[in-house]
JSON list of C-alpha atoms in Angstrom, two decimals:
[
{"chain": "A", "resi": 145, "resn": "GLN", "atom": "CA", "xyz": [-24.52, -9.26, -12.74]},
{"chain": "A", "resi": 146, "resn": "VAL", "atom": "CA", "xyz": [-28.35, -9.98, -10.75]},
{"chain": "A", "resi": 147, "resn": "GLN", "atom": "CA", "xyz": [-30.40, -12.65, -12.42]},
{"chain": "A", "resi": 148, "resn": "LEU", "atom": "CA", "xyz": [-33.82, -13.28, -11.76]},
{"chain": "A", "resi": 149, "resn": "GLN", "atom": "CA", "xyz": [-36.60, -16.08, -12.75]},
{"chain": "A", "resi": 150, "resn": "GLU", "atom": "CA", "xyz": [-40.49, -16.68, -13.32]},
{"chain": "A", "resi": 151, "resn": "SER", "atom": "CA", "xyz": [-41.81, -20.53, -13.52]},
{"chain": "A", "resi": 152, "resn": "GLY", "atom": "CA", "xyz": [-44.59, -22.10, -12.24]},
{"chain": "A", "resi": 153, "resn": "PRO", "atom": "CA", "xyz": [-48.26, -22.53, -14.44]},
{"chain": "A", "resi": 154, "resn": "GLY", "atom": "CA", "xyz": [-49.63, -20.49, -16.67]},
{"chain": "A", "resi": 155, "resn": "LEU", "atom": "CA", "xyz": [-52.99, -22.02, -16.03]},
{"chain": "A", "resi": 156, "resn": "VAL", "atom": "CA", "xyz": [-55.02, -21.91, -12.74]},
{"chain": "A", "resi": 157, "resn": "LYS", "atom": "CA", "xyz": [-59.17, -22.69, -11.63]},
{"chain": "A", "resi": 158, "resn": "PRO", "atom": "CA", "xyz": [-60.89, -20.64, -9.66]},
{"chain": "A", "resi": 159, "resn": "SER", "atom": "CA", "xyz": [-60.61, -20.60, -6.47]},
{"chain": "A", "resi": 160, "resn": "GLU", "atom": "CA", "xyz": [-57.32, -22.70, -7.43]},
{"chain": "A", "resi": 161, "resn": "THR", "atom": "CA", "xyz": [-53.18, -21.78, -5.32]},
{"chain": "A", "resi": 162, "resn": "LEU", "atom": "CA", "xyz": [-51.77, -20.27, -8.43]},
{"chain": "A", "resi": 163, "resn": "SER", "atom": "CA", "xyz": [-48.00, -20.94, -7.27]},
{"chain": "A", "resi": 164, "resn": "LEU", "atom": "CA", "xyz": [-44.51, -19.26, -8.53]},
{"chain": "A", "resi": 165, "resn": "ILE", "atom": "CA", "xyz": [-40.95, -19.29, -8.03]},
{"chain": "A", "resi": 166, "resn": "CYS", "atom": "CA", "xyz": [-38.31, -16.46, -8.28]},
{"chain": "A", "resi": 167, "resn": "THR", "atom": "CA", "xyz": [-34.69, -18.23, -9.04]},
{"chain": "A", "resi": 168, "resn": "VAL", "atom": "CA", "xyz": [-31.60, -15.57, -8.33]},
{"chain": "A", "resi": 169, "resn": "SER", "atom": "CA", "xyz": [-28.71, -16.43, -9.94]},
{"chain": "A", "resi": 170, "resn": "GLY", "atom": "CA", "xyz": [-25.62, -14.45, -10.41]},
{"chain": "A", "resi": 171, "resn": "GLY", "atom": "CA", "xyz": [-25.36, -13.16, -6.71]},
{"chain": "A", "resi": 172, "resn": "SER", "atom": "CA", "xyz": [-26.14, -13.18, -2.56]},
{"chain": "A", "resi": 173, "resn": "MET", "atom": "CA", "xyz": [-29.80, -12.34, -1.53]},
{"chain": "A", "resi": 174, "resn": "ASN", "atom": "CA", "xyz": [-28.33, -10.67, 0.96]},
{"chain": "A", "resi": 175, "resn": "HIS", "atom": "CA", "xyz": [-29.27, -7.56, 2.14]},
{"chain": "A", "resi": 176, "resn": "TYR", "atom": "CA", "xyz": [-31.97, -6.22, -0.92]},
{"chain": "A", "resi": 177, "resn": "TYR", "atom": "CA", "xyz": [-36.59, -7.18, -0.11]},
{"chain": "A", "resi": 178, "resn": "TRP", "atom": "CA", "xyz": [-37.03, -9.59, -2.74]},
{"chain": "A", "resi": 179, "resn": "SER", "atom": "CA", "xyz": [-40.67, -8.37, -4.01]},
{"chain": "A", "resi": 180, "resn": "TRP", "atom": "CA", "xyz": [-43.43, -9.30, -6.40]},
{"chain": "A", "resi": 181, "resn": "ILE", "atom": "CA", "xyz": [-45.90, -7.53, -9.11]},
{"chain": "A", "resi": 182, "resn": "ARG", "atom": "CA", "xyz": [-47.63, -8.07, -11.23]},
{"chain": "A", "resi": 183, "resn": "GLN", "atom": "CA", "xyz": [-49.21, -6.12, -14.47]},
{"chain": "A", "resi": 184, "resn": "SER", "atom": "CA", "xyz": [-52.50, -6.24, -16.24]},
{"chain": "A", "resi": 185, "resn": "PRO", "atom": "CA", "xyz": [-54.32, -4.85, -18.48]},
{"chain": "A", "resi": 186, "resn": "GLY", "atom": "CA", "xyz": [-57.04, -3.64, -16.53]},
{"chain": "A", "resi": 187, "resn": "LYS", "atom": "CA", "xyz": [-55.10, -2.27, -13.76]},
{"chain": "A", "resi": 188, "resn": "GLY", "atom": "CA", "xyz": [-51.92, -1.82, -15.17]},
{"chain": "A", "resi": 189, "resn": "LEU", "atom": "CA", "xyz": [-48.62, -2.59, -12.78]},
{"chain": "A", "resi": 190, "resn": "GLU", "atom": "CA", "xyz": [-49.38, -3.88, -9.10]},
{"chain": "A", "resi": 191, "resn": "TRP", "atom": "CA", "xyz": [-47.58, -4.12, -6.85]},
{"chain": "A", "resi": 192, "resn": "ILE", "atom": "CA", "xyz": [-48.27, -6.91, -4.76]},
{"chain": "A", "resi": 193, "resn": "GLY", "atom": "CA", "xyz": [-45.26, -7.89, -1.65]},
{"chain": "A", "resi": 194, "resn": "TYR", "atom": "CA", "xyz": [-41.95, -8.36, -0.55]},
{"chain": "A", "resi": 195, "resn": "ILE", "atom": "CA", "xyz": [-40.15, -10.54, 1.11]},
{"chain": "A", "resi": 196, "resn": "TYR", "atom": "CA", "xyz": [-36.17, -9.51, 3.43]},
{"chain": "A", "resi": 197, "resn": "TYR", "atom": "CA", "xyz": [-34.05, -11.66, 3.29]},
{"chain": "A", "resi": 198, "resn": "GLY", "atom": "CA", "xyz": [-34.20, -12.09, 7.04]},
{"chain": "A", "resi": 199, "resn": "GLY", "atom": "CA", "xyz": [-37.52, -13.43, 6.06]},
{"chain": "A", "resi": 200, "resn": "SER", "atom": "CA", "xyz": [-39.90, -10.83, 7.31]},
{"chain": "A", "resi": 201, "resn": "THR", "atom": "CA", "xyz": [-42.48, -9.96, 5.06]},
{"chain": "A", "resi": 202, "resn": "ASN", "atom": "CA", "xyz": [-44.77, -6.67, 3.80]},
{"chain": "A", "resi": 203, "resn": "TYR", "atom": "CA", "xyz": [-47.38, -7.06, 1.57]},
{"chain": "A", "resi": 204, "resn": "ASN", "atom": "CA", "xyz": [-50.25, -5.26, 0.24]},
{"chain": "A", "resi": 205, "resn": "PRO", "atom": "CA", "xyz": [-53.59, -4.73, 1.74]},
{"chain": "A", "resi": 206, "resn": "SER", "atom": "CA", "xyz": [-55.05, -5.62, -1.12]},
{"chain": "A", "resi": 207, "resn": "LEU", "atom": "CA", "xyz": [-54.01, -9.06, -1.06]},
{"chain": "A", "resi": 208, "resn": "LYS", "atom": "CA", "xyz": [-53.03, -9.76, 2.27]},
{"chain": "A", "resi": 209, "resn": "SER", "atom": "CA", "xyz": [-56.09, -12.26, 3.39]},
{"chain": "A", "resi": 210, "resn": "ARG", "atom": "CA", "xyz": [-54.24, -13.99, -0.48]},
{"chain": "A", "resi": 211, "resn": "LEU", "atom": "CA", "xyz": [-51.85, -14.01, 0.11]},
{"chain": "A", "resi": 212, "resn": "THR", "atom": "CA", "xyz": [-47.83, -16.05, 0.89]},
{"chain": "A", "resi": 213, "resn": "ILE", "atom": "CA", "xyz": [-44.01, -14.91, 0.43]},
{"chain": "A", "resi": 214, "resn": "SER", "atom": "CA", "xyz": [-41.69, -17.16, 1.16]},
{"chain": "A", "resi": 215, "resn": "LEU", "atom": "CA", "xyz": [-37.22, -17.68, 0.80]},
{"chain": "A", "resi": 216, "resn": "ASP", "atom": "CA", "xyz": [-35.10, -20.24, 0.06]},
{"chain": "A", "resi": 217, "resn": "THR", "atom": "CA", "xyz": [-31.74, -19.11, 1.00]},
{"chain": "A", "resi": 218, "resn": "SER", "atom": "CA", "xyz": [-30.15, -22.44, 0.32]},
{"chain": "A", "resi": 219, "resn": "LYS", "atom": "CA", "xyz": [-31.77, -22.69, -3.03]},
{"chain": "A", "resi": 220, "resn": "ASN", "atom": "CA", "xyz": [-31.63, -18.72, -4.13]},
{"chain": "A", "resi": 221, "resn": "GLN", "atom": "CA", "xyz": [-35.38, -18.46, -4.35]},
{"chain": "A", "resi": 222, "resn": "PHE", "atom": "CA", "xyz": [-38.67, -16.86, -3.32]},
{"chain": "A", "resi": 223, "resn": "SER", "atom": "CA", "xyz": [-42.26, -17.93, -3.89]},
{"chain": "A", "resi": 224, "resn": "LEU", "atom": "CA", "xyz": [-45.64, -16.07, -4.35]},
{"chain": "A", "resi": 225, "resn": "ASN", "atom": "CA", "xyz": [-48.79, -18.80, -3.07]},
{"chain": "A", "resi": 226, "resn": "LEU", "atom": "CA", "xyz": [-52.05, -16.74, -3.42]},
{"chain": "A", "resi": 227, "resn": "SER", "atom": "CA", "xyz": [-55.20, -18.49, -3.11]},
{"chain": "A", "resi": 228, "resn": "SER", "atom": "CA", "xyz": [-58.82, -18.61, -4.01]},
{"chain": "A", "resi": 229, "resn": "VAL", "atom": "CA", "xyz": [-57.80, -17.00, -7.56]},
{"chain": "A", "resi": 230, "resn": "THR", "atom": "CA", "xyz": [-60.87, -15.54, -9.83]},
{"chain": "A", "resi": 231, "resn": "ALA", "atom": "CA", "xyz": [-60.98, -13.92, -13.03]},
{"chain": "A", "resi": 232, "resn": "ALA", "atom": "CA", "xyz": [-59.43, -10.50, -11.91]},
{"chain": "A", "resi": 233, "resn": "ASP", "atom": "CA", "xyz": [-56.05, -11.95, -10.89]},
{"chain": "A", "resi": 234, "resn": "THR", "atom": "CA", "xyz": [-54.52, -13.02, -14.26]},
{"chain": "A", "resi": 235, "resn": "ALA", "atom": "CA", "xyz": [-51.65, -10.96, -15.07]},
{"chain": "A", "resi": 236, "resn": "VAL", "atom": "CA", "xyz": [-48.40, -10.73, -15.50]},
{"chain": "A", "resi": 237, "resn": "TYR", "atom": "CA", "xyz": [-46.67, -11.34, -12.14]},
{"chain": "A", "resi": 238, "resn": "TYR", "atom": "CA", "xyz": [-42.86, -10.13, -12.25]},
{"chain": "A", "resi": 239, "resn": "CYS", "atom": "CA", "xyz": [-40.87, -10.90, -9.15]},
{"chain": "A", "resi": 240, "resn": "ALA", "atom": "CA", "xyz": [-37.99, -7.33, -8.89]},
{"chain": "A", "resi": 241, "resn": "ARG", "atom": "CA", "xyz": [-35.22, -7.19, -6.15]},
{"chain": "A", "resi": 242, "resn": "PHE", "atom": "CA", "xyz": [-36.33, -4.38, -4.18]},
{"chain": "A", "resi": 243, "resn": "TYR", "atom": "CA", "xyz": [-32.19, -2.17, -3.10]},
{"chain": "A", "resi": 244, "resn": "GLY", "atom": "CA", "xyz": [-33.26, -0.53, 0.40]},
{"chain": "A", "resi": 245, "resn": "SER", "atom": "CA", "xyz": [-30.04, 2.52, -0.76]},
{"chain": "A", "resi": 246, "resn": "SER", "atom": "CA", "xyz": [-32.31, 3.46, -4.21]},
{"chain": "A", "resi": 247, "resn": "ASP", "atom": "CA", "xyz": [-36.06, 3.06, -2.84]},
{"chain": "A", "resi": 248, "resn": "ALA", "atom": "CA", "xyz": [-36.11, 1.10, -6.21]},
{"chain": "A", "resi": 249, "resn": "PHE", "atom": "CA", "xyz": [-36.90, -2.27, -7.93]},
{"chain": "A", "resi": 250, "resn": "ASP", "atom": "CA", "xyz": [-33.92, -1.96, -9.57]},
{"chain": "A", "resi": 251, "resn": "VAL", "atom": "CA", "xyz": [-33.21, -5.41, -11.39]},
{"chain": "A", "resi": 252, "resn": "TRP", "atom": "CA", "xyz": [-36.76, -7.14, -13.05]},
{"chain": "A", "resi": 253, "resn": "GLY", "atom": "CA", "xyz": [-37.83, -10.91, -14.16]},
{"chain": "A", "resi": 254, "resn": "GLN", "atom": "CA", "xyz": [-38.67, -11.19, -17.46]},
{"chain": "A", "resi": 255, "resn": "GLY", "atom": "CA", "xyz": [-41.97, -12.39, -15.87]},
{"chain": "A", "resi": 256, "resn": "THR", "atom": "CA", "xyz": [-45.22, -15.34, -16.32]},
{"chain": "A", "resi": 257, "resn": "MET", "atom": "CA", "xyz": [-48.35, -15.54, -17.83]},
{"chain": "A", "resi": 258, "resn": "VAL", "atom": "CA", "xyz": [-50.52, -16.42, -15.91]},
{"chain": "A", "resi": 259, "resn": "THR", "atom": "CA", "xyz": [-54.54, -17.06, -16.86]},
{"chain": "A", "resi": 260, "resn": "VAL", "atom": "CA", "xyz": [-57.20, -18.22, -13.71]},
{"chain": "A", "resi": 261, "resn": "SER", "atom": "CA", "xyz": [-59.96, -19.76, -16.06]},
{"chain": "A", "resi": 262, "resn": "SER", "atom": "CA", "xyz": [-61.56, -22.91, -15.85]},
{"chain": "B", "resi": 191, "resn": "ASP", "atom": "CA", "xyz": [-53.72, 5.21, -0.32]},
{"chain": "B", "resi": 192, "resn": "ILE", "atom": "CA", "xyz": [-51.14, 7.28, -2.76]},
{"chain": "B", "resi": 193, "resn": "GLN", "atom": "CA", "xyz": [-52.37, 7.58, -5.77]},
{"chain": "B", "resi": 194, "resn": "MET", "atom": "CA", "xyz": [-49.53, 8.45, -9.05]},
{"chain": "B", "resi": 195, "resn": "THR", "atom": "CA", "xyz": [-51.41, 9.69, -11.81]},
{"chain": "B", "resi": 196, "resn": "GLN", "atom": "CA", "xyz": [-49.61, 10.36, -15.33]},
{"chain": "B", "resi": 197, "resn": "SER", "atom": "CA", "xyz": [-49.96, 13.00, -17.97]},
{"chain": "B", "resi": 198, "resn": "PRO", "atom": "CA", "xyz": [-50.48, 12.50, -21.46]},
{"chain": "B", "resi": 199, "resn": "SER", "atom": "CA", "xyz": [-51.29, 8.65, -20.88]},
{"chain": "B", "resi": 200, "resn": "SER", "atom": "CA", "xyz": [-49.97, 9.32, -24.91]},
{"chain": "B", "resi": 201, "resn": "LEU", "atom": "CA", "xyz": [-47.80, 10.78, -26.89]},
{"chain": "B", "resi": 202, "resn": "SER", "atom": "CA", "xyz": [-46.30, 11.28, -30.33]},
{"chain": "B", "resi": 203, "resn": "ALA", "atom": "CA", "xyz": [-43.21, 12.55, -30.93]},
{"chain": "B", "resi": 204, "resn": "TYR", "atom": "CA", "xyz": [-40.28, 12.89, -33.54]},
{"chain": "B", "resi": 205, "resn": "ILE", "atom": "CA", "xyz": [-36.53, 11.08, -33.55]},
{"chain": "B", "resi": 206, "resn": "GLY", "atom": "CA", "xyz": [-34.61, 14.55, -31.81]},
{"chain": "B", "resi": 207, "resn": "ASP", "atom": "CA", "xyz": [-37.58, 15.64, -29.86]},
{"chain": "B", "resi": 208, "resn": "ARG", "atom": "CA", "xyz": [-37.66, 17.13, -25.98]},
{"chain": "B", "resi": 209, "resn": "VAL", "atom": "CA", "xyz": [-40.38, 14.59, -24.33]},
{"chain": "B", "resi": 210, "resn": "THR", "atom": "CA", "xyz": [-41.53, 15.95, -20.90]},
{"chain": "B", "resi": 211, "resn": "ILE", "atom": "CA", "xyz": [-44.17, 13.41, -18.78]},
{"chain": "B", "resi": 212, "resn": "THR", "atom": "CA", "xyz": [-45.89, 14.38, -15.97]},
{"chain": "B", "resi": 213, "resn": "CYS", "atom": "CA", "xyz": [-46.30, 13.13, -12.47]},
{"chain": "B", "resi": 214, "resn": "ARG", "atom": "CA", "xyz": [-48.15, 13.81, -9.64]},
{"chain": "B", "resi": 215, "resn": "ALA", "atom": "CA", "xyz": [-49.12, 12.12, -5.86]},
{"chain": "B", "resi": 216, "resn": "SER", "atom": "CA", "xyz": [-51.85, 12.48, -4.20]},
{"chain": "B", "resi": 217, "resn": "GLN", "atom": "CA", "xyz": [-50.11, 13.50, -0.85]},
{"chain": "B", "resi": 218, "resn": "SER", "atom": "CA", "xyz": [-46.26, 14.55, -1.17]},
{"chain": "B", "resi": 219, "resn": "ILE", "atom": "CA", "xyz": [-44.30, 11.65, -1.38]},
{"chain": "B", "resi": 220, "resn": "SER", "atom": "CA", "xyz": [-40.12, 14.10, -1.30]},
{"chain": "B", "resi": 221, "resn": "SER", "atom": "CA", "xyz": [-37.60, 12.97, -3.17]},
{"chain": "B", "resi": 222, "resn": "TYR", "atom": "CA", "xyz": [-39.22, 9.46, -2.96]},
{"chain": "B", "resi": 223, "resn": "LEU", "atom": "CA", "xyz": [-40.22, 8.85, -6.99]},
{"chain": "B", "resi": 224, "resn": "ASN", "atom": "CA", "xyz": [-38.28, 6.30, -9.80]},
{"chain": "B", "resi": 225, "resn": "TRP", "atom": "CA", "xyz": [-39.72, 6.61, -13.49]},
{"chain": "B", "resi": 226, "resn": "TYR", "atom": "CA", "xyz": [-39.69, 3.51, -15.60]},
{"chain": "B", "resi": 227, "resn": "GLN", "atom": "CA", "xyz": [-38.96, 1.82, -19.34]},
{"chain": "B", "resi": 228, "resn": "GLN", "atom": "CA", "xyz": [-40.92, -0.87, -20.64]},
{"chain": "B", "resi": 229, "resn": "LYS", "atom": "CA", "xyz": [-41.01, -2.22, -24.47]},
{"chain": "B", "resi": 230, "resn": "PRO", "atom": "CA", "xyz": [-43.31, -4.10, -25.19]},
{"chain": "B", "resi": 231, "resn": "GLY", "atom": "CA", "xyz": [-43.37, -8.49, -24.13]},
{"chain": "B", "resi": 232, "resn": "LYS", "atom": "CA", "xyz": [-40.44, -7.26, -22.19]},
{"chain": "B", "resi": 233, "resn": "ALA", "atom": "CA", "xyz": [-40.26, -5.72, -17.68]},
{"chain": "B", "resi": 234, "resn": "PRO", "atom": "CA", "xyz": [-39.69, -3.04, -16.93]},
{"chain": "B", "resi": 235, "resn": "SER", "atom": "CA", "xyz": [-36.56, -1.68, -16.59]},
{"chain": "B", "resi": 236, "resn": "LEU", "atom": "CA", "xyz": [-35.35, 1.56, -12.96]},
{"chain": "B", "resi": 237, "resn": "LEU", "atom": "CA", "xyz": [-34.16, 4.84, -15.00]},
{"chain": "B", "resi": 238, "resn": "ILE", "atom": "CA", "xyz": [-34.23, 7.10, -12.36]},
{"chain": "B", "resi": 239, "resn": "TYR", "atom": "CA", "xyz": [-34.75, 6.65, -9.10]},
{"chain": "B", "resi": 240, "resn": "GLY", "atom": "CA", "xyz": [-35.41, 8.98, -6.32]},
{"chain": "B", "resi": 241, "resn": "ALA", "atom": "CA", "xyz": [-36.87, 11.48, -8.37]},
{"chain": "B", "resi": 242, "resn": "SER", "atom": "CA", "xyz": [-33.35, 12.97, -9.79]},
{"chain": "B", "resi": 243, "resn": "THR", "atom": "CA", "xyz": [-30.75, 10.43, -9.92]},
{"chain": "B", "resi": 244, "resn": "LEU", "atom": "CA", "xyz": [-29.96, 7.71, -13.39]},
{"chain": "B", "resi": 245, "resn": "GLN", "atom": "CA", "xyz": [-28.97, 5.10, -12.32]},
{"chain": "B", "resi": 246, "resn": "GLY", "atom": "CA", "xyz": [-26.32, 3.32, -14.21]},
{"chain": "B", "resi": 247, "resn": "GLY", "atom": "CA", "xyz": [-25.38, 2.42, -17.63]},
{"chain": "B", "resi": 248, "resn": "VAL", "atom": "CA", "xyz": [-28.66, 4.69, -18.43]},
{"chain": "B", "resi": 249, "resn": "PRO", "atom": "CA", "xyz": [-28.09, 7.77, -21.49]},
{"chain": "B", "resi": 250, "resn": "SER", "atom": "CA", "xyz": [-27.57, 11.52, -19.93]},
{"chain": "B", "resi": 251, "resn": "ARG", "atom": "CA", "xyz": [-31.49, 12.47, -22.11]},
{"chain": "B", "resi": 252, "resn": "PHE", "atom": "CA", "xyz": [-32.97, 10.89, -19.58]},
{"chain": "B", "resi": 253, "resn": "ARG", "atom": "CA", "xyz": [-33.44, 13.44, -16.56]},
{"chain": "B", "resi": 254, "resn": "GLY", "atom": "CA", "xyz": [-35.82, 13.71, -13.65]},
{"chain": "B", "resi": 255, "resn": "SER", "atom": "CA", "xyz": [-36.76, 16.52, -11.86]},
{"chain": "B", "resi": 256, "resn": "GLY", "atom": "CA", "xyz": [-39.29, 17.40, -9.09]},
{"chain": "B", "resi": 257, "resn": "SER", "atom": "CA", "xyz": [-40.17, 16.61, -5.22]},
{"chain": "B", "resi": 258, "resn": "ALA", "atom": "CA", "xyz": [-43.65, 17.01, -3.21]},
{"chain": "B", "resi": 259, "resn": "THR", "atom": "CA", "xyz": [-46.03, 16.76, -5.57]},
{"chain": "B", "resi": 260, "resn": "ASP", "atom": "CA", "xyz": [-44.87, 17.66, -9.12]},
{"chain": "B", "resi": 261, "resn": "PHE", "atom": "CA", "xyz": [-42.38, 15.76, -10.89]},
{"chain": "B", "resi": 262, "resn": "THR", "atom": "CA", "xyz": [-41.67, 15.39, -14.43]},
{"chain": "B", "resi": 263, "resn": "LEU", "atom": "CA", "xyz": [-39.71, 13.43, -16.95]},
{"chain": "B", "resi": 264, "resn": "THR", "atom": "CA", "xyz": [-37.36, 14.56, -19.32]},
{"chain": "B", "resi": 265, "resn": "ILE", "atom": "CA", "xyz": [-35.78, 12.82, -22.32]},
{"chain": "B", "resi": 266, "resn": "THR", "atom": "CA", "xyz": [-34.36, 15.12, -24.71]},
{"chain": "B", "resi": 267, "resn": "SER", "atom": "CA", "xyz": [-33.06, 14.16, -28.32]},
{"chain": "B", "resi": 268, "resn": "LEU", "atom": "CA", "xyz": [-35.11, 11.42, -28.47]},
{"chain": "B", "resi": 269, "resn": "GLN", "atom": "CA", "xyz": [-33.94, 8.75, -30.55]},
{"chain": "B", "resi": 270, "resn": "PRO", "atom": "CA", "xyz": [-35.13, 5.59, -31.49]},
{"chain": "B", "resi": 271, "resn": "GLU", "atom": "CA", "xyz": [-34.96, 2.96, -28.89]},
{"chain": "B", "resi": 272, "resn": "ASP", "atom": "CA", "xyz": [-36.78, 5.61, -26.81]},
{"chain": "B", "resi": 273, "resn": "PHE", "atom": "CA", "xyz": [-39.89, 4.99, -28.13]},
{"chain": "B", "resi": 274, "resn": "ALA", "atom": "CA", "xyz": [-41.79, 2.92, -25.12]},
{"chain": "B", "resi": 275, "resn": "THR", "atom": "CA", "xyz": [-43.87, 3.02, -22.67]},
{"chain": "B", "resi": 276, "resn": "TYR", "atom": "CA", "xyz": [-42.70, 5.00, -20.08]},
{"chain": "B", "resi": 277, "resn": "TYR", "atom": "CA", "xyz": [-43.99, 4.41, -15.68]},
{"chain": "B", "resi": 278, "resn": "CYS", "atom": "CA", "xyz": [-43.50, 6.57, -12.42]},
{"chain": "B", "resi": 279, "resn": "GLN", "atom": "CA", "xyz": [-43.80, 4.29, -9.29]},
{"chain": "B", "resi": 280, "resn": "GLN", "atom": "CA", "xyz": [-43.38, 6.65, -5.21]},
{"chain": "B", "resi": 281, "resn": "SER", "atom": "CA", "xyz": [-41.91, 4.40, -2.73]},
{"chain": "B", "resi": 282, "resn": "TYR", "atom": "CA", "xyz": [-42.72, 6.68, 0.49]},
{"chain": "B", "resi": 283, "resn": "SER", "atom": "CA", "xyz": [-45.33, 4.82, 1.39]},
{"chain": "B", "resi": 284, "resn": "THR", "atom": "CA", "xyz": [-44.96, 1.18, 2.65]},
{"chain": "B", "resi": 285, "resn": "PRO", "atom": "CA", "xyz": [-46.05, -1.39, 2.50]},
{"chain": "B", "resi": 286, "resn": "LYS", "atom": "CA", "xyz": [-48.38, 0.22, -1.15]},
{"chain": "B", "resi": 287, "resn": "TYR", "atom": "CA", "xyz": [-46.24, 1.37, -3.57]},
{"chain": "B", "resi": 288, "resn": "THR", "atom": "CA", "xyz": [-47.93, 2.43, -6.50]},
{"chain": "B", "resi": 289, "resn": "PHE", "atom": "CA", "xyz": [-47.41, 2.69, -9.34]},
{"chain": "B", "resi": 290, "resn": "GLY", "atom": "CA", "xyz": [-48.54, 5.44, -12.23]},
{"chain": "B", "resi": 291, "resn": "GLN", "atom": "CA", "xyz": [-51.21, 4.41, -14.86]},
{"chain": "B", "resi": 292, "resn": "GLY", "atom": "CA", "xyz": [-48.43, 5.08, -18.06]},
{"chain": "B", "resi": 293, "resn": "THR", "atom": "CA", "xyz": [-47.54, 7.19, -21.03]},
{"chain": "B", "resi": 294, "resn": "LYS", "atom": "CA", "xyz": [-47.09, 5.41, -24.04]},
{"chain": "B", "resi": 295, "resn": "LEU", "atom": "CA", "xyz": [-43.98, 7.32, -26.34]},
{"chain": "B", "resi": 296, "resn": "GLU", "atom": "CA", "xyz": [-44.70, 6.60, -30.15]},
{"chain": "B", "resi": 297, "resn": "ILE", "atom": "CA", "xyz": [-43.16, 7.57, -33.21]}
]
């Protein structure tokens, strides 16, 4: 069965770029939308954006100006880059698979805590 | 943005009880409503999609209903493993999917 695993730094300085990678194992990346979602105590669950296996992207308008999601199907990975971070970006970051047939996030990574602090 | 409002925010119940959690959308979302369960320190997991379709492997005591703006998640005969936080999420409005604030179900 498909499994997702996030990786990346747990601490990022303010104004720098938050970079995370999600590795997909046990299945193909084809025909799915690969998403990032974050969860913070103050804002609950927030959808960040997704990238389709074909490469098209869709971003949360509130983050769009700072956000890049990219895909490397040869490595079965997709990544998140969020620039100019502030303390408000401190959260648990999840990668998740969005399945078009159910219009739902049906597989999630375990999540990784990212703290923005100097 | 479509706002999702869950009620109650928290709920206490006993093993064997039947409980209902409500989710209301700020505008019609047809049946593009999903429910997730999250246990402490874990990622959310999909319970129900399309308002009423059970995800594979989810026990039949979980039931979803509703359409347009009003939805419910019902758990019949609560089991110890059901005590968790539940979230609704709409998939009607892209590019901004939104979640409810969560309902914490406690013993």
